[in-house]
Amino acid sequence: MSESAARERIVETASELFYQHGINNVGIDLVIARSGVAKMTLYRHFRSKDDLVLAVLAKINHDLFAWLRARVAASRVRARNRPLAVFDALEEWFETKEFRGCPFINTAAQLNNPGHRIHRAAWGYQQNLRGLFLELLREAGHREAPSLADQLLLLADGAIVRAAMEGDSGAARPARRAAARLLED
């Protein structure tokens, strides 16, 4: 296996394990066993578990936001309503059997240390959702785009947490309705 393939396999395996079981519940030995690489291979790519977690968060950020942007682009709604398509995509995500909440919120909650570099990275990636809302709101010509982006992010975060805690895939619907009311003003 090439070095890049080994790294990719480690990150993919760790991503699945961390998301399914939590960062604190998954040790490096389990990642090594499940990815089928030698301990030295893992440590050649990642000096610590923290470095591995950061690589996992970067991968999730890339994959999740590529998917989310594609779903919004495929929605075929007018620009004015495109921010609402984010909530439709969230509902699709909630309906998957793999859904276990937002990996960035989960990570920050597990660490519970705002000064930790992983917590800061998770928060930064979470802010990408605000950035997507801001971009869509500006494209739609909303005058109060920054303020609306903050409000839509809170609605989305609430829907994500509710869907994860209650197992309610429909949690995006009331958030979408509230978002639609905000956009009417």
PDB file of N, CA, C and O in Angstrom, residues 54 56-69 72 83 86 90 93 102-105 119-138 149-150 152-154 156-157 160:
ATOM      1  N   LEU A  54      -7.447  16.167  13.957  1.00  0.00           N
ATOM      2  CA  LEU A  54      -7.466  17.351  13.085  1.00  0.00           C
ATOM      3  C   LEU A  54      -7.579  16.959  11.616  1.00  0.00           C
ATOM      4  O   LEU A  54      -8.310  17.596  10.850  1.00  0.00           O
ATOM      5  N   VAL A  56      -8.969  14.224  10.503  1.00  0.00           N
ATOM      6  CA  VAL A  56     -10.334  13.714  10.345  1.00  0.00           C
ATOM      7  C   VAL A  56     -11.309  14.872  10.194  1.00  0.00           C
ATOM      8  O   VAL A  56     -12.178  14.862   9.306  1.00  0.00           O
ATOM      9  N   LEU A  57     -11.181  15.885  11.031  1.00  0.00           N
ATOM     10  CA  LEU A  57     -12.080  17.044  10.936  1.00  0.00           C
ATOM     11  C   LEU A  57     -11.947  17.742   9.585  1.00  0.00           C
ATOM     12  O   LEU A  57     -12.948  18.161   8.998  1.00  0.00           O
ATOM     13  N   ALA A  58     -10.727  17.845   9.087  1.00  0.00           N
ATOM     14  CA  ALA A  58     -10.521  18.470   7.771  1.00  0.00           C
ATOM     15  C   ALA A  58     -11.195  17.650   6.675  1.00  0.00           C
ATOM     16  O   ALA A  58     -11.825  18.209   5.765  1.00  0.00           O
ATOM     17  N   LYS A  59     -11.091  16.332   6.755  1.00  0.00           N
ATOM     18  CA  LYS A  59     -11.738  15.467   5.760  1.00  0.00           C
ATOM     19  C   LYS A  59     -13.259  15.602   5.832  1.00  0.00           C
ATOM     20  O   LYS A  59     -13.929  15.739   4.816  1.00  0.00           O
ATOM     21  N   ILE A  60     -13.790  15.550   7.039  1.00  0.00           N
ATOM     22  CA  ILE A  60     -15.237  15.675   7.203  1.00  0.00           C
ATOM     23  C   ILE A  60     -15.702  17.027   6.683  1.00  0.00           C
ATOM     24  O   ILE A  60     -16.722  17.125   6.001  1.00  0.00           O
ATOM     25  N   ASN A  61     -14.962  18.070   7.007  1.00  0.00           N
ATOM     26  CA  ASN A  61     -15.317  19.400   6.525  1.00  0.00           C
ATOM     27  C   ASN A  61     -15.394  19.416   5.004  1.00  0.00           C
ATOM     28  O   ASN A  61     -16.371  19.901   4.425  1.00  0.00           O
ATOM     29  N   HIS A  62     -14.381  18.887   4.369  1.00  0.00           N
ATOM     30  CA  HIS A  62     -14.361  18.852   2.902  1.00  0.00           C
ATOM     31  C   HIS A  62     -15.546  18.064   2.355  1.00  0.00           C
ATOM     32  O   HIS A  62     -16.286  18.536   1.497  1.00  0.00           O
ATOM     33  N   ASP A  63     -15.732  16.853   2.846  1.00  0.00           N
ATOM     34  CA  ASP A  63     -16.777  15.972   2.330  1.00  0.00           C
ATOM     35  C   ASP A  63     -18.181  16.508   2.618  1.00  0.00           C
ATOM     36  O   ASP A  63     -19.045  16.522   1.735  1.00  0.00           O
ATOM     37  N   LEU A  64     -18.399  16.946   3.841  1.00  0.00           N
ATOM     38  CA  LEU A  64     -19.730  17.411   4.231  1.00  0.00           C
ATOM     39  C   LEU A  64     -20.131  18.662   3.466  1.00  0.00           C
ATOM     40  O   LEU A  64     -21.247  18.761   2.950  1.00  0.00           O
ATOM     41  N   PHE A  65     -19.227  19.615   3.356  1.00  0.00           N
ATOM     42  CA  PHE A  65     -19.594  20.857   2.679  1.00  0.00           C
ATOM     43  C   PHE A  65     -19.652  20.700   1.167  1.00  0.00           C
ATOM     44  O   PHE A  65     -20.434  21.378   0.502  1.00  0.00           O
ATOM     45  N   ALA A  66     -18.881  19.792   0.604  1.00  0.00           N
ATOM     46  CA  ALA A  66     -19.027  19.496  -0.828  1.00  0.00           C
ATOM     47  C   ALA A  66     -20.411  18.902  -1.081  1.00  0.00           C
ATOM     48  O   ALA A  66     -21.106  19.292  -2.035  1.00  0.00           O
ATOM     49  N   TRP A  67     -20.825  17.986  -0.221  1.00  0.00           N
ATOM     50  CA  TRP A  67     -22.154  17.377  -0.360  1.00  0.00           C
ATOM     51  C   TRP A  67     -23.246  18.423  -0.165  1.00  0.00           C
ATOM     52  O   TRP A  67     -24.191  18.505  -0.952  1.00  0.00           O
ATOM     53  N   LEU A  68     -23.113  19.230   0.868  1.00  0.00           N
ATOM     54  CA  LEU A  68     -24.132  20.231   1.172  1.00  0.00           C
ATOM     55  C   LEU A  68     -24.263  21.246   0.041  1.00  0.00           C
ATOM     56  O   LEU A  68     -25.371  21.568  -0.400  1.00  0.00           O
ATOM     57  N   ARG A  69     -23.153  21.715  -0.465  1.00  0.00           N
ATOM     58  CA  ARG A  69     -23.191  22.668  -1.596  1.00  0.00           C
ATOM     59  C   ARG A  69     -23.832  22.027  -2.827  1.00  0.00           C
ATOM     60  O   ARG A  69     -24.602  22.674  -3.538  1.00  0.00           O
ATOM     61  N   VAL A  72     -27.618  21.894  -2.309  1.00  0.00           N
ATOM     62  CA  VAL A  72     -28.216  23.226  -2.462  1.00  0.00           C
ATOM     63  C   VAL A  72     -28.251  23.604  -3.939  1.00  0.00           C
ATOM     64  O   VAL A  72     -29.269  24.088  -4.445  1.00  0.00           O
ATOM     65  N   PRO A  83     -31.272  29.714   0.706  1.00  0.00           N
ATOM     66  CA  PRO A  83     -30.855  29.360   2.067  1.00  0.00           C
ATOM     67  C   PRO A  83     -31.748  28.279   2.696  1.00  0.00           C
ATOM     68  O   PRO A  83     -31.277  27.488   3.516  1.00  0.00           O
ATOM     69  N   VAL A  86     -30.736  24.551   2.352  1.00  0.00           N
ATOM     70  CA  VAL A  86     -29.808  23.973   3.324  1.00  0.00           C
ATOM     71  C   VAL A  86     -30.580  23.104   4.316  1.00  0.00           C
ATOM     72  O   VAL A  86     -30.152  21.996   4.655  1.00  0.00           O
ATOM     73  N   LEU A  90     -30.251  19.193   5.126  1.00  0.00           N
ATOM     74  CA  LEU A  90     -30.065  18.683   6.486  1.00  0.00           C
ATOM     75  C   LEU A  90     -31.049  17.552   6.770  1.00  0.00           C
ATOM     76  O   LEU A  90     -30.674  16.537   7.361  1.00  0.00           O
ATOM     77  N   TRP A  93     -29.813  14.421   5.320  1.00  0.00           N
ATOM     78  CA  TRP A  93     -28.716  13.904   6.134  1.00  0.00           C
ATOM     79  C   TRP A  93     -29.263  13.208   7.375  1.00  0.00           C
ATOM     80  O   TRP A  93     -28.821  12.111   7.733  1.00  0.00           O
ATOM     81  N   CYS A 102     -23.817  16.490  14.383  1.00  0.00           N
ATOM     82  CA  CYS A 102     -22.760  17.247  13.705  1.00  0.00           C
ATOM     83  C   CYS A 102     -21.410  16.823  14.273  1.00  0.00           C
ATOM     84  O   CYS A 102     -21.179  16.922  15.482  1.00  0.00           O
ATOM     85  N   PRO A 103     -20.503  16.378  13.424  1.00  0.00           N
ATOM     86  CA  PRO A 103     -19.203  15.947  13.932  1.00  0.00           C
ATOM     87  C   PRO A 103     -18.421  17.073  14.601  1.00  0.00           C
ATOM     88  O   PRO A 103     -17.628  16.827  15.507  1.00  0.00           O
ATOM     89  N   PHE A 104     -18.681  18.316  14.205  1.00  0.00           N
ATOM     90  CA  PHE A 104     -17.960  19.445  14.794  1.00  0.00           C
ATOM     91  C   PHE A 104     -18.532  19.792  16.170  1.00  0.00           C
ATOM     92  O   PHE A 104     -17.788  20.016  17.116  1.00  0.00           O
ATOM     93  N   ILE A 105     -19.852  19.803  16.275  1.00  0.00           N
ATOM     94  CA  ILE A 105     -20.491  20.026  17.577  1.00  0.00           C
ATOM     95  C   ILE A 105     -20.116  18.883  18.519  1.00  0.00           C
ATOM     96  O   ILE A 105     -19.772  19.117  19.688  1.00  0.00           O
ATOM     97  N   HIS A 119     -10.725  21.832  19.547  1.00  0.00           N
ATOM     98  CA  HIS A 119     -11.984  22.563  19.780  1.00  0.00           C
ATOM     99  C   HIS A 119     -12.062  23.771  18.853  1.00  0.00           C
ATOM    100  O   HIS A 119     -13.101  24.023  18.228  1.00  0.00           O
ATOM    101  N   ARG A 120     -10.965  24.515  18.768  1.00  0.00           N
ATOM    102  CA  ARG A 120     -10.938  25.699  17.881  1.00  0.00           C
ATOM    103  C   ARG A 120     -11.133  25.298  16.430  1.00  0.00           C
ATOM    104  O   ARG A 120     -11.840  25.972  15.673  1.00  0.00           O
ATOM    105  N   ALA A 121     -10.516  24.201  16.013  1.00  0.00           N
ATOM    106  CA  ALA A 121     -10.680  23.735  14.627  1.00  0.00           C
ATOM    107  C   ALA A 121     -12.128  23.325  14.376  1.00  0.00           C
ATOM    108  O   ALA A 121     -12.706  23.667  13.339  1.00  0.00           O
ATOM    109  N   ALA A 122     -12.725  22.599  15.321  1.00  0.00           N
ATOM    110  CA  ALA A 122     -14.118  22.178  15.173  1.00  0.00           C
ATOM    111  C   ALA A 122     -15.026  23.396  15.063  1.00  0.00           C
ATOM    112  O   ALA A 122     -15.932  23.435  14.218  1.00  0.00           O
ATOM    113  N   TRP A 123     -14.792  24.399  15.885  1.00  0.00           N
ATOM    114  CA  TRP A 123     -15.586  25.634  15.831  1.00  0.00           C
ATOM    115  C   TRP A 123     -15.389  26.338  14.486  1.00  0.00           C
ATOM    116  O   TRP A 123     -16.349  26.821  13.882  1.00  0.00           O
ATOM    117  N   GLY A 124     -14.174  26.377  14.009  1.00  0.00           N
ATOM    118  CA  GLY A 124     -13.908  27.002  12.707  1.00  0.00           C
ATOM    119  C   GLY A 124     -14.645  26.298  11.585  1.00  0.00           C
ATOM    120  O   GLY A 124     -15.240  26.947  10.714  1.00  0.00           O
ATOM    121  N   TYR A 125     -14.630  24.980  11.598  1.00  0.00           N
ATOM    122  CA  TYR A 125     -15.352  24.238  10.567  1.00  0.00           C
ATOM    123  C   TYR A 125     -16.854  24.435  10.709  1.00  0.00           C
ATOM    124  O   TYR A 125     -17.575  24.542   9.718  1.00  0.00           O
ATOM    125  N   GLN A 126     -17.337  24.506  11.951  1.00  0.00           N
ATOM    126  CA  GLN A 126     -18.760  24.736  12.167  1.00  0.00           C
ATOM    127  C   GLN A 126     -19.163  26.095  11.595  1.00  0.00           C
ATOM    128  O   GLN A 126     -20.257  26.253  11.063  1.00  0.00           O
ATOM    129  N   GLN A 127     -18.267  27.054  11.668  1.00  0.00           N
ATOM    130  CA  GLN A 127     -18.553  28.380  11.131  1.00  0.00           C
ATOM    131  C   GLN A 127     -18.663  28.375   9.608  1.00  0.00           C
ATOM    132  O   GLN A 127     -19.186  29.315   9.020  1.00  0.00           O
ATOM    133  N   ASN A 128     -18.189  27.322   8.961  1.00  0.00           N
ATOM    134  CA  ASN A 128     -18.356  27.221   7.511  1.00  0.00           C
ATOM    135  C   ASN A 128     -19.828  27.146   7.125  1.00  0.00           C
ATOM    136  O   ASN A 128     -20.212  27.596   6.047  1.00  0.00           O
ATOM    137  N   LEU A 129     -20.657  26.602   8.005  1.00  0.00           N
ATOM    138  CA  LEU A 129     -22.094  26.579   7.734  1.00  0.00           C
ATOM    139  C   LEU A 129     -22.639  27.999   7.767  1.00  0.00           C
ATOM    140  O   LEU A 129     -23.440  28.384   6.914  1.00  0.00           O
ATOM    141  N   ARG A 130     -22.188  28.798   8.708  1.00  0.00           N
ATOM    142  CA  ARG A 130     -22.576  30.207   8.724  1.00  0.00           C
ATOM    143  C   ARG A 130     -22.118  30.880   7.436  1.00  0.00           C
ATOM    144  O   ARG A 130     -22.850  31.655   6.827  1.00  0.00           O
ATOM    145  N   GLY A 131     -20.903  30.562   7.006  1.00  0.00           N
ATOM    146  CA  GLY A 131     -20.376  31.139   5.764  1.00  0.00           C
ATOM    147  C   GLY A 131     -21.213  30.769   4.556  1.00  0.00           C
ATOM    148  O   GLY A 131     -21.433  31.598   3.672  1.00  0.00           O
ATOM    149  N   LEU A 132     -21.697  29.528   4.519  1.00  0.00           N
ATOM    150  CA  LEU A 132     -22.564  29.112   3.420  1.00  0.00           C
ATOM    151  C   LEU A 132     -23.866  29.900   3.455  1.00  0.00           C
ATOM    152  O   LEU A 132     -24.321  30.405   2.424  1.00  0.00           O
ATOM    153  N   PHE A 133     -24.462  30.020   4.640  1.00  0.00           N
ATOM    154  CA  PHE A 133     -25.684  30.823   4.753  1.00  0.00           C
ATOM    155  C   PHE A 133     -25.422  32.265   4.316  1.00  0.00           C
ATOM    156  O   PHE A 133     -26.208  32.850   3.564  1.00  0.00           O
ATOM    157  N   LEU A 134     -24.322  32.836   4.758  1.00  0.00           N
ATOM    158  CA  LEU A 134     -23.992  34.218   4.411  1.00  0.00           C
ATOM    159  C   LEU A 134     -23.863  34.381   2.893  1.00  0.00           C
ATOM    160  O   LEU A 134     -24.404  35.320   2.304  1.00  0.00           O
ATOM    161  N   GLU A 135     -23.172  33.472   2.283  1.00  0.00           N
ATOM    162  CA  GLU A 135     -22.998  33.492   0.821  1.00  0.00           C
ATOM    163  C   GLU A 135     -24.354  33.427   0.106  1.00  0.00           C
ATOM    164  O   GLU A 135     -24.625  34.214  -0.807  1.00  0.00           O
ATOM    165  N   LEU A 136     -25.200  32.506   0.519  1.00  0.00           N
ATOM    166  CA  LEU A 136     -26.511  32.339  -0.117  1.00  0.00           C
ATOM    167  C   LEU A 136     -27.402  33.552   0.129  1.00  0.00           C
ATOM    168  O   LEU A 136     -28.147  33.981  -0.771  1.00  0.00           O
ATOM    169  N   LEU A 137     -27.331  34.116   1.321  1.00  0.00           N
ATOM    170  CA  LEU A 137     -28.130  35.308   1.635  1.00  0.00           C
ATOM    171  C   LEU A 137     -27.676  36.510   0.818  1.00  0.00           C
ATOM    172  O   LEU A 137     -28.506  37.280   0.322  1.00  0.00           O
ATOM    173  N   ARG A 138     -26.386  36.663   0.661  1.00  0.00           N
ATOM    174  CA  ARG A 138     -25.875  37.787  -0.157  1.00  0.00           C
ATOM    175  C   ARG A 138     -26.260  37.612  -1.619  1.00  0.00           C
ATOM    176  O   ARG A 138     -26.645  38.574  -2.280  1.00  0.00           O
ATOM    177  N   ALA A 149     -27.556  35.272   8.770  1.00  0.00           N
ATOM    178  CA  ALA A 149     -26.692  34.082   8.754  1.00  0.00           C
ATOM    179  C   ALA A 149     -26.517  33.534  10.165  1.00  0.00           C
ATOM    180  O   ALA A 149     -26.563  32.317  10.379  1.00  0.00           O
ATOM    181  N   ASP A 150     -26.332  34.440  11.133  1.00  0.00           N
ATOM    182  CA  ASP A 150     -26.219  33.993  12.530  1.00  0.00           C
ATOM    183  C   ASP A 150     -27.494  33.292  12.982  1.00  0.00           C
ATOM    184  O   ASP A 150     -27.442  32.252  13.649  1.00  0.00           O
ATOM    185  N   LEU A 152     -29.856  31.849  11.076  1.00  0.00           N
ATOM    186  CA  LEU A 152     -30.055  30.585  10.365  1.00  0.00           C
ATOM    187  C   LEU A 152     -29.118  29.504  10.899  1.00  0.00           C
ATOM    188  O   LEU A 152     -29.500  28.333  10.985  1.00  0.00           O
ATOM    189  N   LEU A 153     -27.906  29.894  11.264  1.00  0.00           N
ATOM    190  CA  LEU A 153     -26.967  28.937  11.847  1.00  0.00           C
ATOM    191  C   LEU A 153     -27.526  28.380  13.161  1.00  0.00           C
ATOM    192  O   LEU A 153     -27.452  27.175  13.403  1.00  0.00           O
ATOM    193  N   LEU A 154     -28.096  29.252  13.986  1.00  0.00           N
ATOM    194  CA  LEU A 154     -28.688  28.777  15.239  1.00  0.00           C
ATOM    195  C   LEU A 154     -29.834  27.809  14.979  1.00  0.00           C
ATOM    196  O   LEU A 154     -29.972  26.791  15.661  1.00  0.00           O
ATOM    197  N   ALA A 156     -30.199  25.914  12.292  1.00  0.00           N
ATOM    198  CA  ALA A 156     -29.613  24.679  11.758  1.00  0.00           C
ATOM    199  C   ALA A 156     -28.968  23.863  12.876  1.00  0.00           C
ATOM    200  O   ALA A 156     -29.175  22.645  12.973  1.00  0.00           O
ATOM    201  N   ASP A 157     -28.205  24.531  13.738  1.00  0.00           N
ATOM    202  CA  ASP A 157     -27.570  23.828  14.856  1.00  0.00           C
ATOM    203  C   ASP A 157     -28.617  23.194  15.761  1.00  0.00           C
ATOM    204  O   ASP A 157     -28.460  22.045  16.198  1.00  0.00           O
ATOM    205  N   ILE A 160     -29.983  20.118  14.082  1.00  0.00           N
ATOM    206  CA  ILE A 160     -28.997  19.033  14.099  1.00  0.00           C
ATOM    207  C   ILE A 160     -28.961  18.369  15.471  1.00  0.00           C
ATOM    208  O   ILE A 160     -28.997  17.131  15.583  1.00  0.00           O
TER     209      ILE A 160
END
